[in-house]
Amino acid sequence: MTLTEKQQQLIADYSVIEDAQERLAAIVDRARRSPPLPDTERTEDNRIKGCVSLAWVVRELREGRCHFRSDADSPLVRGLLKLLCDFYSGAPPAEVAATEPALLEELGLARNLSPTRLNGLRSVRAKIREYAAAAQS
């Protein structure tokens, strides 16, 4: 499945929840059920700079595909990071580098986030794009 198809599937899955705040709550709840990153992966190298909350993204390349895991000290940020990491995980580096995540806007989540949260998410996207670009070379 391409990232475009995956994005459309995620949008369809979350669109059944009519209220954007309830969608956000579902995303946060889903992340709450996932295990946290171990302290050994909460390193400065994995930390997202530009995010008000403490947030980390762990990346790896397996069989030519990018995989991402994340954690944050804020439940909201943790949920949004998990959504982005799940979206990009399993895709080849070139596709990760080239595909922008429209799902936050499509699901009406971006308009419910503060400018500092949106800036943090841009930092996450930049870190994911940097990793994918480096994995291509």
PDB file of N, CA, C and O in Angstrom, residues 74-120:
ATOM      1  N   SER A  74       3.623  14.584  26.770  1.00  0.00           N
ATOM      2  CA  SER A  74       2.248  15.077  26.682  1.00  0.00           C
ATOM      3  C   SER A  74       1.386  14.032  25.971  1.00  0.00           C
ATOM      4  O   SER A  74       1.754  13.562  24.886  1.00  0.00           O
ATOM      5  N   PRO A  75       0.241  13.659  26.542  1.00  0.00           N
ATOM      6  CA  PRO A  75      -0.629  12.675  25.871  1.00  0.00           C
ATOM      7  C   PRO A  75      -1.062  13.118  24.466  1.00  0.00           C
ATOM      8  O   PRO A  75      -1.103  12.295  23.558  1.00  0.00           O
ATOM      9  N   LEU A  76      -1.351  14.400  24.296  1.00  0.00           N
ATOM     10  CA  LEU A  76      -1.770  14.895  22.982  1.00  0.00           C
ATOM     11  C   LEU A  76      -0.636  14.751  21.966  1.00  0.00           C
ATOM     12  O   LEU A  76      -0.830  14.224  20.862  1.00  0.00           O
ATOM     13  N   VAL A  77       0.550  15.177  22.339  1.00  0.00           N
ATOM     14  CA  VAL A  77       1.701  15.081  21.433  1.00  0.00           C
ATOM     15  C   VAL A  77       2.012  13.614  21.161  1.00  0.00           C
ATOM     16  O   VAL A  77       2.299  13.235  20.025  1.00  0.00           O
ATOM     17  N   ARG A  78       1.930  12.793  22.175  1.00  0.00           N
ATOM     18  CA  ARG A  78       2.185  11.353  22.007  1.00  0.00           C
ATOM     19  C   ARG A  78       1.233  10.765  20.961  1.00  0.00           C
ATOM     20  O   ARG A  78       1.637   9.993  20.093  1.00  0.00           O
ATOM     21  N   GLY A  79      -0.040  11.131  21.035  1.00  0.00           N
ATOM     22  CA  GLY A  79      -1.022  10.636  20.073  1.00  0.00           C
ATOM     23  C   GLY A  79      -0.737  11.098  18.658  1.00  0.00           C
ATOM     24  O   GLY A  79      -0.790  10.304  17.714  1.00  0.00           O
ATOM     25  N   LEU A  80      -0.405  12.376  18.498  1.00  0.00           N
ATOM     26  CA  LEU A  80      -0.123  12.906  17.169  1.00  0.00           C
ATOM     27  C   LEU A  80       1.161  12.306  16.590  1.00  0.00           C
ATOM     28  O   LEU A  80       1.218  11.989  15.400  1.00  0.00           O
ATOM     29  N   LEU A  81       2.170  12.120  17.448  1.00  0.00           N
ATOM     30  CA  LEU A  81       3.406  11.489  16.981  1.00  0.00           C
ATOM     31  C   LEU A  81       3.154  10.058  16.535  1.00  0.00           C
ATOM     32  O   LEU A  81       3.666   9.624  15.503  1.00  0.00           O
ATOM     33  N   LYS A  82       2.393   9.338  17.318  1.00  0.00           N
ATOM     34  CA  LYS A  82       2.094   7.940  16.960  1.00  0.00           C
ATOM     35  C   LYS A  82       1.363   7.882  15.626  1.00  0.00           C
ATOM     36  O   LYS A  82       1.668   7.041  14.781  1.00  0.00           O
ATOM     37  N   LEU A  83       0.415   8.780  15.422  1.00  0.00           N
ATOM     38  CA  LEU A  83      -0.316   8.830  14.154  1.00  0.00           C
ATOM     39  C   LEU A  83       0.651   9.044  12.986  1.00  0.00           C
ATOM     40  O   LEU A  83       0.609   8.316  11.986  1.00  0.00           O
ATOM     41  N   LEU A  84       1.557  10.015  13.112  1.00  0.00           N
ATOM     42  CA  LEU A  84       2.517  10.280  12.037  1.00  0.00           C
ATOM     43  C   LEU A  84       3.490   9.115  11.849  1.00  0.00           C
ATOM     44  O   LEU A  84       3.786   8.724  10.717  1.00  0.00           O
ATOM     45  N   CYS A  85       3.993   8.562  12.953  1.00  0.00           N
ATOM     46  CA  CYS A  85       4.947   7.445  12.845  1.00  0.00           C
ATOM     47  C   CYS A  85       4.286   6.209  12.243  1.00  0.00           C
ATOM     48  O   CYS A  85       4.885   5.537  11.407  1.00  0.00           O
ATOM     49  N   ASP A  86       3.063   5.921  12.644  1.00  0.00           N
ATOM     50  CA  ASP A  86       2.345   4.788  12.059  1.00  0.00           C
ATOM     51  C   ASP A  86       2.096   5.016  10.571  1.00  0.00           C
ATOM     52  O   ASP A  86       2.194   4.095   9.765  1.00  0.00           O
ATOM     53  N   PHE A  87       1.776   6.258  10.219  1.00  0.00           N
ATOM     54  CA  PHE A  87       1.532   6.597   8.819  1.00  0.00           C
ATOM     55  C   PHE A  87       2.781   6.334   7.969  1.00  0.00           C
ATOM     56  O   PHE A  87       2.714   5.668   6.932  1.00  0.00           O
ATOM     57  N   TYR A  88       3.932   6.813   8.401  1.00  0.00           N
ATOM     58  CA  TYR A  88       5.153   6.689   7.604  1.00  0.00           C
ATOM     59  C   TYR A  88       5.835   5.329   7.707  1.00  0.00           C
ATOM     60  O   TYR A  88       6.594   4.959   6.819  1.00  0.00           O
ATOM     61  N   SER A  89       5.586   4.581   8.760  1.00  0.00           N
ATOM     62  CA  SER A  89       6.272   3.301   8.948  1.00  0.00           C
ATOM     63  C   SER A  89       5.906   2.298   7.858  1.00  0.00           C
ATOM     64  O   SER A  89       4.743   2.163   7.477  1.00  0.00           O
ATOM     65  N   GLY A  90       6.939   1.630   7.371  1.00  0.00           N
ATOM     66  CA  GLY A  90       6.744   0.597   6.359  1.00  0.00           C
ATOM     67  C   GLY A  90       6.905   1.077   4.935  1.00  0.00           C
ATOM     68  O   GLY A  90       6.837   0.287   3.996  1.00  0.00           O
ATOM     69  N   ALA A  91       7.136   2.374   4.766  1.00  0.00           N
ATOM     70  CA  ALA A  91       7.274   2.924   3.415  1.00  0.00           C
ATOM     71  C   ALA A  91       8.755   3.064   3.040  1.00  0.00           C
ATOM     72  O   ALA A  91       9.612   3.214   3.909  1.00  0.00           O
ATOM     73  N   PRO A  92       9.048   3.016   1.749  1.00  0.00           N
ATOM     74  CA  PRO A  92      10.431   3.222   1.310  1.00  0.00           C
ATOM     75  C   PRO A  92      10.862   4.672   1.552  1.00  0.00           C
ATOM     76  O   PRO A  92      10.023   5.575   1.530  1.00  0.00           O
ATOM     77  N   PRO A  93      12.158   4.905   1.781  1.00  0.00           N
ATOM     78  CA  PRO A  93      12.645   6.251   2.090  1.00  0.00           C
ATOM     79  C   PRO A  93      12.227   7.327   1.084  1.00  0.00           C
ATOM     80  O   PRO A  93      11.854   8.433   1.490  1.00  0.00           O
ATOM     81  N   ALA A  94      12.270   7.036  -0.204  1.00  0.00           N
ATOM     82  CA  ALA A  94      11.911   8.049  -1.209  1.00  0.00           C
ATOM     83  C   ALA A  94      10.461   8.501  -1.043  1.00  0.00           C
ATOM     84  O   ALA A  94      10.153   9.694  -1.162  1.00  0.00           O
ATOM     85  N   GLU A  95       9.588   7.572  -0.754  1.00  0.00           N
ATOM     86  CA  GLU A  95       8.172   7.909  -0.576  1.00  0.00           C
ATOM     87  C   GLU A  95       7.963   8.693   0.719  1.00  0.00           C
ATOM     88  O   GLU A  95       7.188   9.651   0.753  1.00  0.00           O
ATOM     89  N   VAL A  96       8.675   8.316   1.776  1.00  0.00           N
ATOM     90  CA  VAL A  96       8.587   9.043   3.051  1.00  0.00           C
ATOM     91  C   VAL A  96       9.046  10.487   2.852  1.00  0.00           C
ATOM     92  O   VAL A  96       8.398  11.432   3.308  1.00  0.00           O
ATOM     93  N   ALA A  97      10.159  10.660   2.160  1.00  0.00           N
ATOM     94  CA  ALA A  97      10.705  12.002   1.940  1.00  0.00           C
ATOM     95  C   ALA A  97       9.774  12.870   1.099  1.00  0.00           C
ATOM     96  O   ALA A  97       9.671  14.077   1.323  1.00  0.00           O
ATOM     97  N   ALA A  98       9.052  12.261   0.172  1.00  0.00           N
ATOM     98  CA  ALA A  98       8.245  13.022  -0.787  1.00  0.00           C
ATOM     99  C   ALA A  98       6.795  13.255  -0.364  1.00  0.00           C
ATOM    100  O   ALA A  98       6.130  14.130  -0.917  1.00  0.00           O
ATOM    101  N   THR A  99       6.290  12.510   0.605  1.00  0.00           N
ATOM    102  CA  THR A  99       4.859  12.577   0.933  1.00  0.00           C
ATOM    103  C   THR A  99       4.597  13.438   2.162  1.00  0.00           C
ATOM    104  O   THR A  99       5.098  13.151   3.240  1.00  0.00           O
ATOM    105  N   GLU A 100       3.811  14.483   1.963  1.00  0.00           N
ATOM    106  CA  GLU A 100       3.429  15.346   3.084  1.00  0.00           C
ATOM    107  C   GLU A 100       2.168  14.783   3.739  1.00  0.00           C
ATOM    108  O   GLU A 100       1.284  14.263   3.048  1.00  0.00           O
ATOM    109  N   PRO A 101       2.073  14.895   5.058  1.00  0.00           N
ATOM    110  CA  PRO A 101       0.906  14.358   5.764  1.00  0.00           C
ATOM    111  C   PRO A 101      -0.286  15.323   5.724  1.00  0.00           C
ATOM    112  O   PRO A 101      -0.348  16.271   6.490  1.00  0.00           O
ATOM    113  N   ALA A 102      -1.212  15.080   4.822  1.00  0.00           N
ATOM    114  CA  ALA A 102      -2.405  15.924   4.715  1.00  0.00           C
ATOM    115  C   ALA A 102      -3.494  15.497   5.695  1.00  0.00           C
ATOM    116  O   ALA A 102      -4.483  16.185   5.865  1.00  0.00           O
ATOM    117  N   LEU A 103      -3.300  14.353   6.353  1.00  0.00           N
ATOM    118  CA  LEU A 103      -4.369  13.822   7.189  1.00  0.00           C
ATOM    119  C   LEU A 103      -4.729  14.717   8.357  1.00  0.00           C
ATOM    120  O   LEU A 103      -5.893  14.749   8.776  1.00  0.00           O
ATOM    121  N   LEU A 104      -3.786  15.478   8.911  1.00  0.00           N
ATOM    122  CA  LEU A 104      -4.121  16.361  10.034  1.00  0.00           C
ATOM    123  C   LEU A 104      -5.115  17.444   9.610  1.00  0.00           C
ATOM    124  O   LEU A 104      -6.040  17.764  10.350  1.00  0.00           O
ATOM    125  N   GLU A 105      -4.919  17.979   8.415  1.00  0.00           N
ATOM    126  CA  GLU A 105      -5.855  18.979   7.906  1.00  0.00           C
ATOM    127  C   GLU A 105      -7.168  18.321   7.482  1.00  0.00           C
ATOM    128  O   GLU A 105      -8.247  18.812   7.794  1.00  0.00           O
ATOM    129  N   GLU A 106      -7.060  17.207   6.774  1.00  0.00           N
ATOM    130  CA  GLU A 106      -8.250  16.516   6.262  1.00  0.00           C
ATOM    131  C   GLU A 106      -9.189  16.078   7.390  1.00  0.00           C
ATOM    132  O   GLU A 106     -10.406  16.076   7.218  1.00  0.00           O
ATOM    133  N   LEU A 107      -8.612  15.698   8.519  1.00  0.00           N
ATOM    134  CA  LEU A 107      -9.427  15.243   9.644  1.00  0.00           C
ATOM    135  C   LEU A 107      -9.858  16.395  10.552  1.00  0.00           C
ATOM    136  O   LEU A 107     -10.533  16.178  11.550  1.00  0.00           O
ATOM    137  N   GLY A 108      -9.455  17.625  10.206  1.00  0.00           N
ATOM    138  CA  GLY A 108      -9.835  18.781  11.003  1.00  0.00           C
ATOM    139  C   GLY A 108      -9.071  18.884  12.315  1.00  0.00           C
ATOM    140  O   GLY A 108      -9.488  19.603  13.217  1.00  0.00           O
ATOM    141  N   LEU A 109      -7.951  18.187  12.418  1.00  0.00           N
ATOM    142  CA  LEU A 109      -7.182  18.207  13.666  1.00  0.00           C
ATOM    143  C   LEU A 109      -6.295  19.437  13.758  1.00  0.00           C
ATOM    144  O   LEU A 109      -6.127  20.002  14.835  1.00  0.00           O
ATOM    145  N   ALA A 110      -5.716  19.853  12.650  1.00  0.00           N
ATOM    146  CA  ALA A 110      -4.768  20.970  12.651  1.00  0.00           C
ATOM    147  C   ALA A 110      -5.416  22.249  13.181  1.00  0.00           C
ATOM    148  O   ALA A 110      -4.785  22.998  13.927  1.00  0.00           O
ATOM    149  N   ARG A 111      -6.668  22.493  12.853  1.00  0.00           N
ATOM    150  CA  ARG A 111      -7.306  23.743  13.290  1.00  0.00           C
ATOM    151  C   ARG A 111      -7.602  23.751  14.790  1.00  0.00           C
ATOM    152  O   ARG A 111      -7.901  24.790  15.349  1.00  0.00           O
ATOM    153  N   ASN A 112      -7.516  22.592  15.434  1.00  0.00           N
ATOM    154  CA  ASN A 112      -7.736  22.518  16.876  1.00  0.00           C
ATOM    155  C   ASN A 112      -6.431  22.519  17.676  1.00  0.00           C
ATOM    156  O   ASN A 112      -6.449  22.324  18.888  1.00  0.00           O
ATOM    157  N   LEU A 113      -5.308  22.713  16.980  1.00  0.00           N
ATOM    158  CA  LEU A 113      -4.019  22.697  17.650  1.00  0.00           C
ATOM    159  C   LEU A 113      -3.450  24.109  17.745  1.00  0.00           C
ATOM    160  O   LEU A 113      -3.653  24.926  16.854  1.00  0.00           O
ATOM    161  N   SER A 114      -2.728  24.366  18.817  1.00  0.00           N
ATOM    162  CA  SER A 114      -2.103  25.670  18.998  1.00  0.00           C
ATOM    163  C   SER A 114      -0.953  25.839  18.001  1.00  0.00           C
ATOM    164  O   SER A 114      -0.429  24.845  17.480  1.00  0.00           O
ATOM    165  N   PRO A 115      -0.557  27.076  17.743  1.00  0.00           N
ATOM    166  CA  PRO A 115       0.585  27.307  16.844  1.00  0.00           C
ATOM    167  C   PRO A 115       1.852  26.594  17.318  1.00  0.00           C
ATOM    168  O   PRO A 115       2.623  26.109  16.494  1.00  0.00           O
ATOM    169  N   THR A 116       2.066  26.497  18.626  1.00  0.00           N
ATOM    170  CA  THR A 116       3.265  25.807  19.113  1.00  0.00           C
ATOM    171  C   THR A 116       3.183  24.311  18.837  1.00  0.00           C
ATOM    172  O   THR A 116       4.191  23.685  18.511  1.00  0.00           O
ATOM    173  N   ARG A 117       2.001  23.716  18.944  1.00  0.00           N
ATOM    174  CA  ARG A 117       1.844  22.290  18.620  1.00  0.00           C
ATOM    175  C   ARG A 117       2.072  22.064  17.132  1.00  0.00           C
ATOM    176  O   ARG A 117       2.726  21.107  16.735  1.00  0.00           O
ATOM    177  N   LEU A 118       1.511  22.937  16.292  1.00  0.00           N
ATOM    178  CA  LEU A 118       1.708  22.808  14.845  1.00  0.00           C
ATOM    179  C   LEU A 118       3.185  22.951  14.485  1.00  0.00           C
ATOM    180  O   LEU A 118       3.693  22.217  13.635  1.00  0.00           O
ATOM    181  N   ASN A 119       3.886  23.871  15.146  1.00  0.00           N
ATOM    182  CA  ASN A 119       5.312  24.035  14.906  1.00  0.00           C
ATOM    183  C   ASN A 119       6.071  22.767  15.310  1.00  0.00           C
ATOM    184  O   ASN A 119       6.978  22.323  14.608  1.00  0.00           O
ATOM    185  N   GLY A 120       5.684  22.165  16.423  1.00  0.00           N
ATOM    186  CA  GLY A 120       6.294  20.913  16.861  1.00  0.00           C
ATOM    187  C   GLY A 120       6.085  19.799  15.847  1.00  0.00           C
ATOM    188  O   GLY A 120       6.998  19.026  15.554  1.00  0.00           O
TER     189      GLY A 120
END
